[in-house]
Amino acid sequence: MVSLTHHFPKLQSHFLHPFKPNSSTFLKTHKNPLLHFPISSLFSSLSTPRITRQIDEEKQTHVEIPLQKLFIPPETDISSLKNPPSNVRVLKGSNIVLSKYANNAQVIKTVGEEQTNVEISIEKLFIPPETDISSSNYRVLKGSNIVLSKYGNNAQVIKAEFVKSSVKTEECPNDGSPEFALVGRSNVGKSSLLNSIVRRKKLALTSKKPGKTQCINHFRINDSWYLVDLPGYGYAQAPGEVRVEWGKFTKDYFMNRSTLVSVFLLIDASIPAKKMDLEYASWLGQNKIPMTLVFTKCDKRKKKKKGGKRPEENVEDFQELIKEYFETAPPWIMTSSITNQGRDEILLHMAQLRNYWLKH
């Protein structure tokens, strides 16, 4: 078997290897390539105790709760709270510690409300390493195909700040911290999603004019990891030489950035799949770049009588089209920067990828 480890930063070949392209050349080169797995779950409203920092412009407040005032369910160990980082979770806006019995809590369908959940077969789930799904207690993050692992902790954003803009990979921060890159077609809502993730309205400047992002922009999160905003692709009004340069340094970043944990490729779920999105996903897969699909604008509902499709249908269609390029689908999450749908799921997914990357 040909070793794939040299293609990835820090053992990503074990956990973050992208789906396998349907290419005879690829199959000949990699006779037993690692495949993607999927994830999705309950923990979309969790936080750890004693977080008091104000984290956004909406003046969100956190109440500091001493240990003796916490509600601790039976058979729940909180000893790790005394030795941070802790995997104990306190439900946001409460004094309630989450126990091992908190499962099967999803609301699948509400009377009078349109069902938006997408049924996912087990073989299409993204299953992190060291995660057992033999029982029915595993959790899938809501609006995704991603199973939550034991590494999905310390997911909250306490602090976020812009660090620098770069036009070359070698100019990017070099402190060795793990990072996640956001990329997508121009006007896909990339900057808006970044602002939603960190709960800051103006951390990443949004513009009604597509193609505004022209550099590799690093945002440091919790003084320990980075979110990276990359230039959008497919902006027809940008000068040809500018489009070529954007593509060149973005691809150089993907291929040579050793601290890149995963690329989050944004796809507009309010419209049918675009050829350029499929081509971009194909390029990432063929170059073995770890990737998660993030479907944006999932709050936009099309009326059936006008021939429009719901976001869930466009997501399913995209998965079908992906089959033309790959054997298995990558992890994916449905989001909306308007309703903050998928925000906590993205953070939990990033947390488990990041924590596994740091450990190994």
Coordinates of C-alpha atoms in Angstrom, one line a residue:
M1 CA 0.0 0.0 0.0
V2 CA 1.3 3.4 -0.9
S3 CA 1.7 5.7 2.1
L4 CA -0.6 8.8 2.1
T5 CA 0.8 10.4 5.2
H6 CA 3.2 12.7 3.3
H7 CA 0.3 14.3 1.6
F8 CA -1.2 15.6 4.8
P9 CA -0.3 17.8 7.8
K10 CA -0.1 15.8 11.0
L11 CA -1.8 12.5 10.4
Q12 CA -4.7 13.8 8.4
S13 CA -4.5 10.7 6.4
H14 CA -6.2 8.8 9.3
F15 CA -9.0 11.2 10.0
L16 CA -9.5 13.9 7.4
H17 CA -8.7 12.2 4.1
P18 CA -11.2 13.4 1.5
F19 CA -13.4 11.1 -0.4
K20 CA -11.8 9.0 -3.2
P21 CA -12.1 10.3 -6.8
N22 CA -13.5 7.9 -9.3
S23 CA -10.3 8.0 -11.3
S24 CA -8.5 4.9 -12.7
T25 CA -5.2 6.7 -12.2
F26 CA -6.0 7.5 -8.5
L27 CA -7.1 3.9 -7.9
K28 CA -3.9 2.5 -9.4
T29 CA -1.8 4.8 -7.3
H30 CA -3.8 4.3 -4.1
K31 CA -5.0 0.7 -3.9
N32 CA -6.6 1.1 -0.5
P33 CA -7.2 4.8 0.1
L34 CA -8.9 5.9 3.3
L35 CA -12.5 7.0 2.9
H36 CA -14.5 9.8 4.4
F37 CA -17.0 9.2 7.2
P38 CA -20.0 11.5 8.4
I39 CA -21.5 13.4 11.7
S40 CA -24.7 15.2 13.3
S41 CA -26.2 15.8 17.0
L42 CA -27.8 17.2 20.0
F43 CA -25.2 19.5 21.4
S44 CA -26.1 22.6 19.4
S45 CA -26.8 24.6 22.5
L46 CA -24.0 23.6 24.9
S47 CA -21.4 25.6 26.7
T48 CA -18.9 25.0 29.5
P49 CA -19.3 26.6 32.9
R50 CA -17.7 29.8 34.1
I51 CA -17.5 31.7 30.8
T52 CA -18.0 35.3 31.6
R53 CA -16.4 37.2 28.6
Q54 CA -18.8 39.3 26.5
I55 CA -18.3 37.8 23.0
D56 CA -20.4 39.8 20.6
E57 CA -22.0 43.2 19.9
E58 CA -25.4 42.0 21.0
K59 CA -24.2 42.0 24.6
Q60 CA -24.7 38.3 25.2
T61 CA -24.1 37.6 28.9
H62 CA -22.8 34.6 30.7
V63 CA -23.6 33.8 34.3
E64 CA -20.8 32.5 36.4
I65 CA -22.0 29.4 38.3
P66 CA -20.0 27.9 41.2
L67 CA -19.7 24.1 41.3
Q68 CA -21.9 23.8 44.3
K69 CA -24.9 25.4 42.5
L70 CA -24.7 23.1 39.4
F71 CA -27.4 20.4 38.9
I72 CA -25.4 17.2 38.5
P73 CA -27.4 14.2 37.3
P74 CA -26.7 10.8 38.8
E75 CA -23.7 8.8 37.4
T76 CA -22.1 12.1 36.0
D77 CA -18.5 12.8 36.8
I78 CA -17.5 16.5 36.9
S79 CA -14.0 16.0 38.4
S80 CA -12.4 17.2 35.2
L81 CA -13.8 20.7 35.8
K82 CA -11.1 21.3 38.3
N83 CA -8.4 20.5 35.7
P84 CA -9.2 22.4 32.4
P85 CA -9.7 21.7 29.6
S86 CA -12.9 19.8 30.6
N87 CA -15.3 17.7 28.6
V88 CA -18.1 18.4 31.0
R89 CA -20.9 20.4 29.3
V90 CA -23.4 22.8 31.0
L91 CA -26.5 23.6 29.0
K92 CA -26.4 27.2 27.9
G93 CA -28.5 29.5 30.0
S94 CA -28.8 27.0 32.8
N95 CA -27.1 25.2 35.7
I96 CA -27.7 21.8 34.3
V97 CA -24.8 19.4 33.5
L98 CA -25.3 17.2 30.5
S99 CA -25.2 13.5 31.4
K100 CA -24.6 10.3 29.4
Y101 CA -28.4 9.7 29.4
A102 CA -29.0 12.8 27.1
N103 CA -29.8 11.0 23.8
N104 CA -32.6 10.7 21.3
A105 CA -33.7 14.2 22.1
Q106 CA -34.1 15.5 18.5
V107 CA -37.5 16.8 17.4
I108 CA -38.0 15.1 14.0
K109 CA -41.3 16.6 13.1
T110 CA -43.6 19.1 14.7
V111 CA -47.3 19.4 13.9
G112 CA -47.9 22.4 11.5
E113 CA -44.2 22.7 10.8
E114 CA -42.5 21.6 7.5
Q115 CA -40.1 18.8 8.1
T116 CA -36.6 19.8 7.2
N117 CA -34.5 16.8 8.3
V118 CA -32.8 14.7 5.7
E119 CA -32.8 11.0 6.3
I120 CA -29.2 9.6 6.1
S121 CA -28.3 6.0 5.8
I122 CA -25.4 4.7 8.1
E123 CA -23.1 4.2 5.1
K124 CA -23.3 7.9 4.3
L125 CA -22.4 9.1 7.8
F126 CA -19.1 10.7 8.6
I127 CA -17.8 8.6 11.6
P128 CA -14.7 10.0 13.4
P129 CA -12.0 7.6 14.6
E130 CA -12.4 6.0 18.0
T131 CA -16.2 6.5 17.7
D132 CA -18.5 3.5 18.2
I133 CA -21.8 3.5 16.4
S134 CA -22.6 -0.2 17.0
S135 CA -25.3 0.9 19.6
S136 CA -28.1 3.4 19.0
N137 CA -26.6 6.0 21.3
Y138 CA -24.4 7.7 18.7
R139 CA -25.5 11.3 17.8
V140 CA -25.6 13.0 14.5
L141 CA -25.2 16.7 14.4
K142 CA -28.5 18.3 13.3
G143 CA -28.8 19.2 9.6
S144 CA -25.7 17.2 8.7
N145 CA -24.2 13.7 8.2
I146 CA -21.6 14.1 11.0
V147 CA -21.4 11.8 14.0
L148 CA -20.3 13.5 17.2
S149 CA -17.1 12.0 18.7
K150 CA -15.5 12.2 22.1
Y151 CA -13.2 15.0 20.7
G152 CA -16.2 17.3 20.2
N153 CA -15.5 19.6 23.2
N154 CA -14.3 23.1 23.9
A155 CA -16.2 24.3 20.9
Q156 CA -17.3 27.7 22.1
V157 CA -15.9 30.9 20.6
I158 CA -14.9 33.2 23.5
K159 CA -12.6 35.5 21.7
A160 CA -12.2 36.4 18.0
E161 CA -9.9 38.9 16.4
F162 CA -8.5 39.8 12.9
V163 CA -4.8 39.1 12.7
K164 CA -3.6 39.8 9.1
S165 CA -4.1 39.6 5.4
S166 CA -1.6 37.8 3.2
V167 CA -1.2 37.3 -0.6
K168 CA 1.4 34.5 -0.2
T169 CA 1.3 31.3 1.8
E170 CA 4.7 32.1 3.3
E171 CA 3.3 35.4 4.6
C172 CA 0.6 33.7 6.7
P173 CA 1.0 33.4 10.6
N174 CA 3.6 30.7 11.4
D175 CA 2.9 30.0 15.1
G176 CA 1.8 26.4 14.3
S177 CA -1.8 26.8 15.4
P178 CA -4.4 24.7 13.6
E179 CA -6.7 26.4 11.1
F180 CA -9.8 26.0 9.0
A181 CA -10.3 27.7 5.6
L182 CA -13.6 29.0 4.3
V183 CA -13.9 29.1 0.5
G184 CA -16.7 29.3 -1.9
R185 CA -18.2 30.9 -5.0
S186 CA -18.5 34.7 -4.8
N187 CA -21.7 35.9 -3.1
V188 CA -22.2 32.5 -1.4
G189 CA -22.4 34.2 2.0
K190 CA -18.9 33.4 3.2
S191 CA -18.2 36.5 5.3
S192 CA -21.7 36.5 6.7
L193 CA -21.2 32.8 7.8
L194 CA -17.9 33.7 9.4
N195 CA -19.5 36.5 11.4
S196 CA -22.3 34.1 12.4
I197 CA -19.8 31.5 13.6
V198 CA -18.1 34.0 15.9
R199 CA -21.3 36.0 16.7
R200 CA -19.7 39.2 15.6
K201 CA -21.6 41.3 13.1
K202 CA -18.5 43.0 11.5
L203 CA -15.5 40.8 12.2
A204 CA -15.4 39.9 8.5
L205 CA -16.6 42.8 6.3
T206 CA -19.5 41.8 4.1
S207 CA -20.2 43.5 0.8
K208 CA -23.1 43.5 -1.7
K209 CA -20.4 43.4 -4.4
P210 CA -19.0 39.9 -5.0
G211 CA -15.3 39.3 -5.1
K212 CA -14.5 41.7 -2.2
T213 CA -12.2 39.3 -0.4
Q214 CA -8.9 39.3 -2.3
C215 CA -6.4 38.1 0.3
I216 CA -5.9 35.2 2.7
N217 CA -7.4 36.7 5.9
H218 CA -6.6 35.1 9.2
F219 CA -8.8 35.4 12.3
R220 CA -7.5 34.1 15.6
I221 CA -10.0 32.3 17.7
N222 CA -9.6 31.9 21.5
D223 CA -5.9 32.6 21.1
S224 CA -5.4 29.0 20.0
W225 CA -6.7 28.4 16.4
Y226 CA -7.6 30.2 13.2
L227 CA -10.5 30.7 10.9
V228 CA -9.2 31.7 7.4
D229 CA -11.3 33.7 4.9
L230 CA -10.2 32.9 1.3
P231 CA -11.0 34.8 -1.9
G232 CA -14.3 33.7 -3.6
Y233 CA -14.1 32.1 -7.0
G234 CA -16.3 32.5 -10.1
Y235 CA -16.6 36.3 -10.0
A236 CA -17.0 37.1 -13.7
Q237 CA -16.4 40.9 -13.4
A238 CA -13.0 40.6 -11.8
P239 CA -10.1 41.2 -14.3
G240 CA -8.8 38.0 -15.8
E241 CA -5.3 38.4 -14.4
V242 CA -6.7 39.0 -10.9
R243 CA -8.8 35.8 -11.1
V244 CA -5.8 33.8 -12.2
E245 CA -3.7 35.3 -9.3
W246 CA -6.4 34.6 -6.7
G247 CA -6.7 31.0 -7.9
K248 CA -2.9 30.6 -7.9
F249 CA -2.2 31.7 -4.3
T250 CA -5.4 30.0 -3.0
K251 CA -4.3 26.6 -4.4
D252 CA -0.8 27.1 -3.2
Y253 CA -2.2 27.7 0.3
F254 CA -4.2 24.4 0.1
M255 CA -1.2 22.4 -1.1
N256 CA 1.5 23.8 1.2
R257 CA -0.2 25.0 4.4
S258 CA 1.0 22.4 7.0
T259 CA -1.4 23.7 9.7
L260 CA -4.5 23.4 7.6
V261 CA -6.8 21.0 9.3
S262 CA -9.7 21.1 6.8
V263 CA -11.2 23.2 4.0
F264 CA -14.9 24.2 4.5
L265 CA -16.3 24.5 0.9
L266 CA -19.4 26.7 0.9
I267 CA -22.3 25.8 -1.5
D268 CA -25.5 27.9 -2.0
A269 CA -28.3 25.5 -1.1
S270 CA -31.0 27.9 -2.3
I271 CA -30.2 27.2 -5.9
P272 CA -29.3 24.2 -8.0
A273 CA -25.7 22.9 -8.0
K274 CA -23.3 24.9 -10.1
K275 CA -20.7 23.3 -12.3
M276 CA -17.9 25.4 -10.8
D277 CA -18.7 24.2 -7.3
L278 CA -18.6 20.6 -8.5
E279 CA -15.3 21.2 -10.2
Y280 CA -13.8 22.9 -7.1
A281 CA -14.9 20.0 -4.9
S282 CA -13.4 17.6 -7.4
W283 CA -10.1 19.4 -7.4
L284 CA -9.9 19.3 -3.6
G285 CA -10.7 15.6 -3.6
Q286 CA -8.2 14.7 -6.3
N287 CA -5.5 16.7 -4.5
K288 CA -6.4 15.0 -1.2
I289 CA -7.3 18.2 0.6
P290 CA -9.5 17.4 3.7
M291 CA -12.9 19.0 3.1
T292 CA -16.3 19.6 4.6
L293 CA -19.3 20.9 2.5
V294 CA -21.1 23.8 4.1
F295 CA -24.5 24.4 2.5
T296 CA -25.5 28.1 3.0
K297 CA -28.7 30.1 2.7
C298 CA -30.8 27.1 4.0
D299 CA -33.4 29.5 5.3
K300 CA -34.6 30.4 1.8
R301 CA -37.7 28.4 1.0
K302 CA -38.7 28.1 -2.7
K303 CA -42.4 27.8 -3.6
K304 CA -43.2 24.5 -5.3
K305 CA -45.7 26.1 -7.6
K306 CA -42.9 28.2 -9.1
G307 CA -40.8 25.2 -9.7
G308 CA -38.2 26.0 -7.0
K309 CA -36.6 23.4 -4.9
R310 CA -36.2 23.4 -1.1
P311 CA -32.6 23.6 0.3
E312 CA -32.9 19.9 1.4
E313 CA -33.6 18.9 -2.2
N314 CA -30.7 20.9 -3.5
V315 CA -28.4 19.3 -0.9
E316 CA -29.5 15.8 -1.9
D317 CA -29.1 16.7 -5.6
F318 CA -25.5 17.9 -4.9
Q319 CA -24.7 14.7 -3.2
E320 CA -26.0 12.7 -6.2
L321 CA -23.8 14.8 -8.6
I322 CA -20.8 14.4 -6.3
K323 CA -21.1 10.6 -7.0
E324 CA -19.9 11.3 -10.5
Y325 CA -16.5 12.4 -9.1
F326 CA -16.1 10.5 -5.8
E327 CA -16.9 7.1 -4.4
T328 CA -18.2 8.5 -1.1
A329 CA -19.5 11.9 0.0
P330 CA -17.6 14.2 2.4
P331 CA -19.0 15.5 5.7
W332 CA -21.6 18.2 5.2
I333 CA -23.7 20.7 7.2
M334 CA -26.7 22.8 6.4
T335 CA -26.4 26.5 7.6
S336 CA -28.0 29.9 7.5
S337 CA -26.3 33.1 8.7
I338 CA -29.8 34.7 9.0
T339 CA -31.2 32.2 11.5
N340 CA -27.7 30.9 12.7
Q341 CA -28.8 27.4 11.7
G342 CA -25.7 25.1 11.7
R343 CA -23.6 27.5 13.7
D344 CA -23.1 25.3 16.7
E345 CA -22.8 22.2 14.6
I346 CA -19.9 23.8 12.6
L347 CA -18.1 24.7 15.8
L348 CA -18.6 21.1 17.2
H349 CA -17.3 19.6 14.0
M350 CA -14.3 22.0 14.0
A351 CA -13.6 21.2 17.6
Q352 CA -13.5 17.4 17.1
L353 CA -11.3 17.8 14.0
R354 CA -9.0 20.2 15.8
N355 CA -8.7 18.2 19.0
Y356 CA -8.0 15.0 17.2
W357 CA -5.4 16.9 15.0
L358 CA -3.7 18.3 18.1
K359 CA -3.6 14.9 19.9
H360 CA -2.1 13.1 17.0

